mmCIF file of N, CA and C in Angstrom:
data_model
loop_
_atom_site.group_PDB
_atom_site.id
_atom_site.type_symbol
_atom_site.label_atom_id
_atom_site.label_comp_id
_atom_site.label_asym_id
_atom_site.label_seq_id
_atom_site.Cartn_x
_atom_site.Cartn_y
_atom_site.Cartn_z
ATOM 1 N N MET P 14 -30.431 10.541 -36.378
ATOM 2 C CA MET P 14 -29.960 9.968 -38.054
ATOM 3 C C MET P 14 -28.281 9.755 -38.139
ATOM 4 N N ASN P 15 -28.171 8.886 -38.736
ATOM 5 C CA ASN P 15 -26.873 8.148 -38.689
ATOM 6 C C ASN P 15 -25.965 8.278 -37.770
ATOM 7 N N ASP P 16 -26.723 7.856 -36.611
ATOM 8 C CA ASP P 16 -26.123 8.183 -34.975
ATOM 9 C C ASP P 16 -25.134 9.010 -34.536
ATOM 10 N N THR P 17 -25.564 10.384 -35.092
ATOM 11 C CA THR P 17 -24.872 11.647 -35.018
ATOM 12 C C THR P 17 -26.015 12.237 -34.067
ATOM 13 N N ARG P 18 -25.749 13.063 -33.157
ATOM 14 C CA ARG P 18 -26.071 14.019 -32.421
ATOM 15 C C ARG P 18 -26.009 15.905 -32.930
ATOM 16 N N SER P 19 -27.068 16.547 -33.101
ATOM 17 C CA SER P 19 -26.780 17.776 -33.531
ATOM 18 C C SER P 19 -27.599 18.772 -32.487
ATOM 19 N N ILE P 20 -27.193 19.918 -32.414
ATOM 20 C CA ILE P 20 -28.190 20.891 -31.617
ATOM 21 C C ILE P 20 -28.657 21.837 -32.555
ATOM 22 N N PRO P 21 -29.881 22.166 -32.202
ATOM 23 C CA PRO P 21 -30.554 23.078 -33.338
ATOM 24 C C PRO P 21 -30.042 24.324 -33.131
ATOM 25 N N LYS P 22 -29.972 25.051 -34.265
ATOM 26 C CA LYS P 22 -29.456 26.524 -34.250
ATOM 27 C C LYS P 22 -30.651 27.547 -34.563
ATOM 28 N N LEU P 23 -30.832 28.733 -34.371
ATOM 29 C CA LEU P 23 -31.845 29.469 -34.473
ATOM 30 C C LEU P 23 -31.093 30.212 -35.574
ATOM 31 N N ILE P 24 -32.017 30.310 -36.612
ATOM 32 C CA ILE P 24 -31.651 31.369 -37.927
ATOM 33 C C ILE P 24 -32.799 32.412 -38.142
ATOM 34 N N ILE P 25 -32.728 33.496 -38.021
ATOM 35 C CA ILE P 25 -33.916 34.135 -38.679
ATOM 36 C C ILE P 25 -33.704 34.982 -40.128
ATOM 37 N N ILE P 26 -34.302 34.416 -41.028
ATOM 38 C CA ILE P 26 -33.829 35.126 -42.258
ATOM 39 C C ILE P 26 -35.322 36.260 -43.122
ATOM 40 N N GLU P 27 -34.552 37.522 -43.081
ATOM 41 C CA GLU P 27 -35.583 38.393 -43.697
ATOM 42 C C GLU P 27 -36.197 37.811 -44.959
ATOM 43 N N LYS P 28 -37.716 38.114 -44.950
ATOM 44 C CA LYS P 28 -38.285 37.436 -45.735
ATOM 45 C C LYS P 28 -38.586 38.349 -47.298
ATOM 46 N N GLU P 29 -37.854 39.367 -47.415
ATOM 47 C CA GLU P 29 -38.026 40.025 -48.716
ATOM 48 C C GLU P 29 -36.716 39.809 -49.487
ATOM 49 N N SER P 30 -35.326 39.763 -48.697
ATOM 50 C CA SER P 30 -34.267 39.694 -49.219
ATOM 51 C C SER P 30 -34.047 37.893 -49.468
ATOM 52 N N GLY P 31 -34.128 37.281 -48.226
ATOM 53 C CA GLY P 31 -33.584 35.863 -47.968
ATOM 54 C C GLY P 31 -32.391 35.770 -47.386
ATOM 55 N N ASN P 32 -32.103 37.154 -46.730
ATOM 56 C CA ASN P 32 -30.785 37.303 -46.150
ATOM 57 C C ASN P 32 -30.756 36.791 -44.952
ATOM 58 N N VAL P 33 -29.917 36.391 -44.112
ATOM 59 C CA VAL P 33 -29.971 36.011 -42.942
ATOM 60 C C VAL P 33 -30.008 37.211 -41.737
ATOM 61 N N ALA P 34 -30.864 37.556 -41.027
ATOM 62 C CA ALA P 34 -31.331 38.623 -40.177
ATOM 63 C C ALA P 34 -30.297 38.414 -38.844
ATOM 64 N N ALA P 35 -30.425 37.062 -38.213
ATOM 65 C CA ALA P 35 -29.579 36.983 -37.028
ATOM 66 C C ALA P 35 -29.556 35.512 -36.739
ATOM 67 N N SER P 36 -28.892 35.090 -35.852
ATOM 68 C CA SER P 36 -28.478 33.712 -35.880
ATOM 69 C C SER P 36 -28.351 33.651 -34.323
ATOM 70 N N TRP P 37 -28.562 32.549 -33.505
ATOM 71 C CA TRP P 37 -28.096 32.028 -32.400
ATOM 72 C C TRP P 37 -27.927 30.433 -32.392
ATOM 73 N N GLY P 38 -26.571 30.038 -31.556
ATOM 74 C CA GLY P 38 -26.518 28.685 -30.995
ATOM 75 C C GLY P 38 -25.279 28.524 -31.278
ATOM 76 N N PRO P 39 -24.919 27.179 -31.171
ATOM 77 C CA PRO P 39 -25.685 26.196 -30.630
ATOM 78 C C PRO P 39 -26.306 26.069 -29.391
ATOM 79 N N ARG P 40 -25.493 26.926 -28.452
ATOM 80 C CA ARG P 40 -25.911 26.679 -27.233
ATOM 81 C C ARG P 40 -25.435 28.134 -26.680
ATOM 82 N N PRO P 41 -25.696 28.642 -25.001
ATOM 83 C CA PRO P 41 -25.775 30.033 -24.541
ATOM 84 C C PRO P 41 -23.909 29.964 -24.350
ATOM 85 N N SER P 42 -23.308 31.428 -24.758
ATOM 86 C CA SER P 42 -22.213 31.328 -24.665
ATOM 87 C C SER P 42 -21.361 31.009 -23.316
ATOM 88 N N ALA P 43 -22.162 30.871 -22.458
ATOM 89 C CA ALA P 43 -21.555 30.516 -21.092
ATOM 90 C C ALA P 43 -21.116 29.090 -21.396
ATOM 91 N N ALA P 44 -21.943 28.136 -21.671
ATOM 92 C CA ALA P 44 -22.022 26.633 -21.832
ATOM 93 C C ALA P 44 -20.859 26.743 -23.366
ATOM 94 N N GLN P 45 -21.031 26.978 -24.360
ATOM 95 C CA GLN P 45 -20.211 27.180 -24.883
ATOM 96 C C GLN P 45 -18.825 27.206 -24.909
ATOM 97 N N ASP P 46 -18.382 28.178 -23.906
ATOM 98 C CA ASP P 46 -17.277 28.739 -23.512
ATOM 99 C C ASP P 46 -16.897 27.111 -22.556
ATOM 100 N N LEU P 47 -17.558 26.444 -21.933
ATOM 101 C CA LEU P 47 -17.004 25.065 -21.457
ATOM 102 C C LEU P 47 -17.383 24.137 -21.795
ATOM 103 N N VAL P 48 -17.706 24.275 -23.525
ATOM 104 C CA VAL P 48 -17.411 23.178 -24.365
ATOM 105 C C VAL P 48 -15.905 22.972 -25.152
ATOM 106 N N VAL P 49 -15.829 24.506 -25.237
ATOM 107 C CA VAL P 49 -14.488 24.906 -26.015
ATOM 108 C C VAL P 49 -13.213 24.754 -25.121
ATOM 109 N N ALA P 50 -13.388 24.816 -23.632
ATOM 110 C CA ALA P 50 -12.114 24.605 -22.584
ATOM 111 C C ALA P 50 -12.258 23.156 -22.670
ATOM 112 N N TYR P 51 -13.233 22.315 -22.562
ATOM 113 C CA TYR P 51 -13.102 20.937 -22.265
ATOM 114 C C TYR P 51 -12.298 20.177 -23.558
ATOM 115 N N LYS P 52 -12.741 21.015 -24.891
ATOM 116 C CA LYS P 52 -12.034 20.335 -26.098
ATOM 117 C C LYS P 52 -10.653 20.460 -26.044
ATOM 118 N N GLU P 53 -10.434 21.883 -25.975
ATOM 119 C CA GLU P 53 -8.886 21.862 -25.867
ATOM 120 C C GLU P 53 -8.168 21.347 -24.307
ATOM 121 N N ASN P 54 -8.774 21.000 -23.330
ATOM 122 C CA ASN P 54 -7.995 20.246 -22.465
ATOM 123 C C ASN P 54 -8.513 18.706 -21.944
ATOM 124 N N SER P 55 -9.122 18.187 -23.020
ATOM 125 C CA SER P 55 -9.880 17.030 -22.715
ATOM 126 C C SER P 55 -9.219 15.745 -22.362
ATOM 127 N N GLU P 56 -8.087 15.555 -22.375
ATOM 128 C CA GLU P 56 -7.271 14.582 -21.615
ATOM 129 C C GLU P 56 -7.291 14.909 -19.819
ATOM 130 N N GLU P 57 -7.447 16.014 -19.454
ATOM 131 C CA GLU P 57 -7.564 16.113 -18.155
ATOM 132 C C GLU P 57 -9.189 15.955 -17.284
ATOM 133 N N GLU P 58 -10.186 15.511 -18.205
ATOM 134 C CA GLU P 58 -11.362 15.107 -17.541
ATOM 135 C C GLU P 58 -12.004 14.381 -18.659
ATOM 136 N N SER P 59 -12.629 12.805 -18.193
ATOM 137 C CA SER P 59 -13.643 12.033 -19.272
ATOM 138 C C SER P 59 -14.324 13.049 -19.625
ATOM 139 N N TYR P 60 -15.108 12.487 -20.727
ATOM 140 C CA TYR P 60 -16.149 13.332 -21.891
ATOM 141 C C TYR P 60 -17.314 12.849 -20.634
ATOM 142 N N VAL P 61 -17.606 11.810 -20.043
ATOM 143 C CA VAL P 61 -18.559 11.219 -18.937
ATOM 144 C C VAL P 61 -19.055 12.692 -18.220
ATOM 145 N N ASP P 62 -17.351 12.322 -17.650
ATOM 146 C CA ASP P 62 -17.582 13.724 -16.345
ATOM 147 C C ASP P 62 -17.519 14.991 -16.851
ATOM 148 N N PHE P 63 -17.419 15.189 -17.936
ATOM 149 C CA PHE P 63 -18.015 16.704 -18.931
ATOM 150 C C PHE P 63 -19.238 16.597 -18.896
ATOM 151 N N GLN P 64 -20.116 15.698 -19.653
ATOM 152 C CA GLN P 64 -21.410 15.858 -19.560
ATOM 153 C C GLN P 64 -21.762 15.979 -18.533
ATOM 154 N N ALA P 65 -21.806 15.328 -17.549
ATOM 155 C CA ALA P 65 -22.404 15.901 -16.251
ATOM 156 C C ALA P 65 -22.160 17.079 -15.442
ATOM 157 N N ARG P 66 -20.875 17.544 -15.626
ATOM 158 C CA ARG P 66 -20.939 18.897 -15.603
ATOM 159 C C ARG P 66 -21.640 20.347 -16.585
ATOM 160 N N LEU P 67 -21.732 19.601 -17.542
ATOM 161 C CA LEU P 67 -22.408 20.690 -18.630
ATOM 162 C C LEU P 67 -23.901 20.680 -17.884
ATOM 163 N N GLN P 68 -24.323 19.662 -17.828
ATOM 164 C CA GLN P 68 -25.651 19.210 -17.530
ATOM 165 C C GLN P 68 -26.026 19.584 -16.269
ATOM 166 N N LEU P 69 -24.937 19.694 -15.224
ATOM 167 C CA LEU P 69 -25.212 20.389 -14.098
ATOM 168 C C LEU P 69 -25.660 21.872 -14.068
ATOM 169 N N TRP P 70 -24.672 22.587 -15.367
ATOM 170 C CA TRP P 70 -24.551 23.939 -15.814
ATOM 171 C C TRP P 70 -25.974 24.159 -16.015
ATOM 172 N N TYR P 71 -26.566 23.462 -17.028
ATOM 173 C CA TYR P 71 -27.596 23.670 -17.513
ATOM 174 C C TYR P 71 -28.880 23.763 -16.750
ATOM 175 N N THR P 72 -28.846 22.881 -15.840
ATOM 176 C CA THR P 72 -29.787 22.690 -14.671
ATOM 177 C C THR P 72 -29.868 23.725 -13.772
ATOM 178 N N LYS P 73 -28.714 24.137 -13.287
ATOM 179 C CA LYS P 73 -28.627 25.359 -12.361
ATOM 180 C C LYS P 73 -28.815 26.980 -13.216
ATOM 181 N N ASP P 74 -28.740 26.593 -14.176
ATOM 182 C CA ASP P 74 -29.116 27.904 -14.937
ATOM 183 C C ASP P 74 -30.475 27.941 -15.467
ATOM 184 N N LYS P 75 -31.292 27.185 -15.634
ATOM 185 C CA LYS P 75 -32.657 27.078 -15.723
ATOM 186 C C LYS P 75 -32.892 27.884 -17.261
ATOM 187 N N GLY P 76 -32.111 27.859 -18.043
ATOM 188 C CA GLY P 76 -32.555 28.560 -19.386
ATOM 189 C C GLY P 76 -32.320 29.997 -19.189
ATOM 190 N N ALA P 77 -31.738 30.404 -18.114
ATOM 191 C CA ALA P 77 -31.940 32.054 -17.975
ATOM 192 C C ALA P 77 -30.972 32.690 -19.071
ATOM 193 N N HIS P 78 -29.686 31.953 -19.178
ATOM 194 C CA HIS P 78 -28.633 32.560 -20.066
ATOM 195 C C HIS P 78 -29.084 32.393 -21.619
ATOM 196 N N THR P 79 -29.847 31.234 -22.106
ATOM 197 C CA THR P 79 -30.815 31.187 -22.875
ATOM 198 C C THR P 79 -31.788 31.990 -23.355
ATOM 199 N N LEU P 80 -32.360 32.075 -22.648
ATOM 200 C CA LEU P 80 -33.388 33.483 -22.745
ATOM 201 C C LEU P 80 -32.931 35.090 -22.917
ATOM 202 N N ALA P 81 -31.883 35.246 -22.315
ATOM 203 C CA ALA P 81 -31.330 36.630 -22.187
ATOM 204 C C ALA P 81 -30.530 36.727 -23.768
ATOM 205 N N GLU P 82 -29.856 35.739 -24.242
ATOM 206 C CA GLU P 82 -29.372 35.666 -25.300
ATOM 207 C C GLU P 82 -30.453 35.830 -26.633
ATOM 208 N N LEU P 83 -31.653 35.566 -26.690
ATOM 209 C CA LEU P 83 -32.716 35.097 -27.525
ATOM 210 C C LEU P 83 -33.301 36.468 -27.346
ATOM 211 N N GLN P 84 -33.111 36.984 -26.377
ATOM 212 C CA GLN P 84 -34.135 38.336 -26.018
ATOM 213 C C GLN P 84 -32.963 39.703 -26.965
ATOM 214 N N GLU P 85 -31.779 39.104 -26.622
ATOM 215 C CA GLU P 85 -30.739 40.307 -27.276
ATOM 216 C C GLU P 85 -30.632 40.127 -28.808
ATOM 217 N N VAL P 86 -31.024 38.723 -29.449
ATOM 218 C CA VAL P 86 -31.206 38.396 -30.930
ATOM 219 C C VAL P 86 -32.120 39.405 -31.091
ATOM 220 N N LEU P 87 -33.476 39.287 -30.543
ATOM 221 C CA LEU P 87 -34.604 39.572 -31.191
ATOM 222 C C LEU P 87 -34.338 41.257 -30.866
ATOM 223 N N ASP P 88 -34.044 42.049 -29.692
ATOM 224 C CA ASP P 88 -33.772 43.219 -29.544
ATOM 225 C C ASP P 88 -33.171 43.995 -30.696
ATOM 226 N N SER P 89 -32.254 43.310 -31.484
ATOM 227 C CA SER P 89 -31.027 43.409 -32.180
ATOM 228 C C SER P 89 -32.280 43.872 -33.606
ATOM 229 N N LEU P 90 -33.315 43.111 -33.739
ATOM 230 C CA LEU P 90 -33.819 43.238 -34.752
ATOM 231 C C LEU P 90 -34.690 44.789 -35.183
ATOM 232 N N SER P 91 -35.216 44.966 -33.731
ATOM 233 C CA SER P 91 -36.013 45.936 -34.087
ATOM 234 C C SER P 91 -35.497 47.482 -34.528
#
């Protein structure tokens, strides 16, 4: 939409109150750390190189950080 990209975020809302019970995203904290570090030092690495490095992180991780963090969110609701 409008040539923009976005990453979905999980938001869990309490049925009765409508309050946000928990949220997660937009990416695992380890990947978010990579993004923040890149943005702080973007002059040192091209965006294309950064994208490749981030994709390699996701490929090697195979969703493990995402699953672990989502499990933590669900556990916090118990």
